[in-house]
Short mmCIF file of C-alpha atoms in Angstrom, two decimals:
data_model
loop_
_atom_site.label_atom_id
_atom_site.label_comp_id
_atom_site.label_asym_id
_atom_site.label_seq_id
_atom_site.Cartn_x
_atom_site.Cartn_y
_atom_site.Cartn_z
CA MET E 1 -16.70 2.70 27.38
CA TYR E 2 -16.55 2.29 31.14
CA GLY E 3 -15.44 -1.32 30.77
CA LYS E 4 -12.59 -0.29 28.48
CA LEU E 5 -11.60 2.50 30.84
CA PHE E 6 -11.59 0.07 33.76
CA CYS E 7 -9.33 -2.35 31.84
CA VAL E 8 -6.88 0.41 30.89
CA LEU E 9 -6.74 1.76 34.43
CA LEU E 10 -6.27 -1.74 35.85
CA LEU E 11 -3.41 -2.48 33.46
CA ALA E 12 -1.82 0.93 34.09
CA ALA E 13 -2.03 0.41 37.86
CA ALA E 14 -0.42 -3.04 37.58
CA MET E 15 2.33 -1.62 35.37
CA LEU E 16 3.03 1.28 37.73
CA ILE E 17 3.07 -0.96 40.81
CA ARG E 18 5.66 -3.14 39.09
CA ASP E 19 7.74 -0.29 37.64
CA ILE E 20 7.84 2.33 40.41
CA PRO E 21 10.64 0.68 42.46
CA ASN E 22 12.80 0.34 39.34
CA PHE E 23 11.89 3.84 38.19
CA LYS E 24 13.12 5.38 41.43
CA GLN E 25 16.55 3.79 40.96
CA ALA E 26 16.80 4.45 37.21
CA SER E 27 19.14 6.97 35.66
CA HIS E 28 17.92 10.15 34.01
CA ARG E 29 18.35 8.64 30.54
CA ASP E 30 16.30 5.57 31.48
CA ARG E 31 13.53 7.78 32.82
CA VAL E 32 13.45 9.77 29.58
CA VAL E 33 13.27 6.58 27.51
CA TYR E 34 10.47 5.28 29.74
CA GLY E 35 8.55 8.54 29.29
CA VAL E 36 9.03 8.50 25.52
CA MET E 37 7.74 4.94 25.41
CA MET E 38 4.69 5.93 27.45
CA VAL E 39 3.53 8.57 24.95
CA PRO E 40 2.40 6.12 22.23
CA LEU E 41 1.00 3.83 24.91
CA LEU E 42 -1.18 6.59 26.31
CA TYR E 43 -2.26 7.64 22.82
CA LEU E 44 -3.29 4.09 21.92
CA ALA E 45 -5.04 3.67 25.27
CA PHE E 46 -7.01 6.86 24.58
CA LEU E 47 -7.97 5.56 21.13
CA PHE E 48 -9.05 2.26 22.68
CA VAL E 49 -11.22 3.88 25.34
CA ALA E 50 -12.71 6.66 23.21
CA SER E 51 -13.11 4.56 20.02
CA LYS E 52 -11.90 7.47 17.92
CA PRO E 53 -11.15 6.94 14.21
CA TRP E 54 -7.80 8.69 14.55
CA PRO E 55 -4.57 7.38 13.02
CA ASN E 56 -3.34 4.16 14.57
CA LEU E 57 0.01 2.40 14.39
CA ASP E 58 -1.19 0.58 11.26
CA THR E 59 -1.45 3.94 9.50
CA LEU E 60 2.16 4.72 10.36
CA PHE E 61 3.34 1.33 9.13
CA ASN E 62 1.34 1.69 5.90
CA LEU E 63 3.19 4.95 5.21
CA LEU E 64 6.47 3.04 5.32
CA THR E 65 5.52 0.19 2.95
CA GLY E 66 6.31 2.14 -0.24
CA PRO E 67 9.88 3.05 0.75
CA ALA E 68 10.42 -0.44 2.18
CA ASP E 69 9.33 -2.07 -1.10
CA ARG E 70 11.70 0.18 -3.05
CA PHE E 71 14.53 -0.66 -0.66
CA VAL E 72 13.92 -4.42 -1.00
CA HIS E 73 13.72 -4.09 -4.79
CA TRP E 74 17.01 -2.17 -4.75
CA LEU E 75 18.71 -4.89 -2.67
CA ASN E 76 17.38 -7.82 -4.71
CA PRO E 77 19.77 -8.39 -7.63
CA ALA E 78 17.33 -10.75 -9.39
CA LYS E 79 14.81 -7.94 -9.92
CA SER E 80 17.35 -5.30 -10.92
#
């Protein structure tokens, strides 16, 4: 667990060192988008470090396969 935590902290530090100068000059909308993008990243980092069996991105994508299959079937004239 400590090795995973070290890797996540090292990657987060590298990302922040690279992004802080751009973040200071960014508009309010860009900062909001950056923050919204960080939420899933932090969630997945927590799952990686804690090894929790909580829902992952694969679970979200699996929820969308049924509607996607119906949509593709609807668009394919050969199967209609």
